[in-house]
Amino acid sequence: DAGITQSPRYKITETGRQVTLMCHQTWSHSYMFWYRQDLGHGLRLIYYSAAADITDKGEVPDGYVVSRSKTENFPLTLESATRSQTSVYFCASSESIRGGNTGELFFGEGSRLTVL
Amino acid sequence: AQSVAQPEDQVNVAEGNPLTVKCTYSVSGNPYLFWYVQYPNRGLQFLLKYITGDNLVKGSYGFEAEFNKSQTSFHLKKPSALVSDSALYFCAVRHHYGGATNKLIFGTGTLLAVQP
């Protein structure tokens, strides 16, 4: 019962290459999020999605692209990777806060990306 | 704008002693407050939340947190620390108002080290 899975868990790439990190959730949560975790910065929101075909920018969206054609999937693409994008990326999902849900996030195990 | 501060990068405590991990927040209106824990090479796990009601909230693994509105704080506590509690702890806040997104704003994290 993985719930939310990320792939790959580890990725090494070179500057300028395109990289896609995958995220899949089995709960049918309406909301999905991508965060990056860096020492001294905690978790910073890159993009989020309220539902299929609805996405919005977070705190640090530059250099990233997302899509959400299906509720369960929320891939994150680095179109031209840079060294500053070396980080650990976390996908998360939650139910909508409408209807009285409190909106706690459920996280994947993370994808560690190194850009050389 | 919402923000969360965790003033201590690291907290050291001896096993069996009480522990406190500090968190202060800034948000307009009433906050939803959360604590998450992250073990090495893992995703974040939900510990507890404050929504409304009693200021003392109990969560997983014997942890509790005290909400103090006048001091805008939500400190995490445990009466007797275990070595296995050693991990990275994140405080997070979200607006409590209808129609809002589910976005959580995270602090920078506090590393808890429990010595045997």
Coordinates of C-alpha atoms in Angstrom, one line a residue, chain B residues 55-99:
Chain B
N55 CA -4.2 24.0 23.0
L56 CA -2.3 20.7 23.8
V57 CA -2.4 18.3 20.9
K58 CA -1.3 14.7 21.1
G59 CA 0.2 12.9 18.2
S60 CA 2.2 9.8 17.1
Y61 CA 5.1 8.2 19.0
G62 CA 4.3 10.0 22.3
F63 CA 4.8 13.5 20.9
E64 CA 2.6 16.4 21.7
A65 CA 2.6 20.1 20.8
E66 CA 1.3 23.2 22.6
F67 CA -0.4 25.9 20.7
N68 CA 0.1 29.4 22.2
K69 CA -1.8 32.1 20.3
S70 CA -0.4 35.0 22.2
Q71 CA 3.1 33.9 21.5
T72 CA 2.3 32.6 18.0
S73 CA 4.1 29.4 18.9
F74 CA 3.6 25.7 18.4
H75 CA 6.4 23.9 20.2
L76 CA 6.8 20.1 19.9
K77 CA 7.4 18.3 23.1
K78 CA 8.0 14.8 24.4
P79 CA 8.3 13.9 28.1
S80 CA 11.0 11.3 27.7
A81 CA 13.3 11.2 24.6
L82 CA 14.3 8.0 22.9
V83 CA 17.4 7.5 20.7
S84 CA 15.0 6.5 18.0
D85 CA 13.5 10.0 18.1
S86 CA 16.6 11.3 16.4
A87 CA 15.5 12.8 13.1
L88 CA 14.7 16.0 11.3
Y89 CA 11.5 17.8 12.4
F90 CA 9.6 20.3 10.4
C91 CA 6.9 22.7 11.5
A92 CA 4.3 23.8 8.9
V93 CA 1.4 26.3 8.7
R94 CA -1.5 26.8 6.5
H95 CA -4.3 29.4 6.3
H96 CA -7.6 28.4 7.9
Y97 CA -10.1 29.9 5.6
G98 CA -12.7 28.5 3.1
G99 CA -11.8 28.1 -0.5

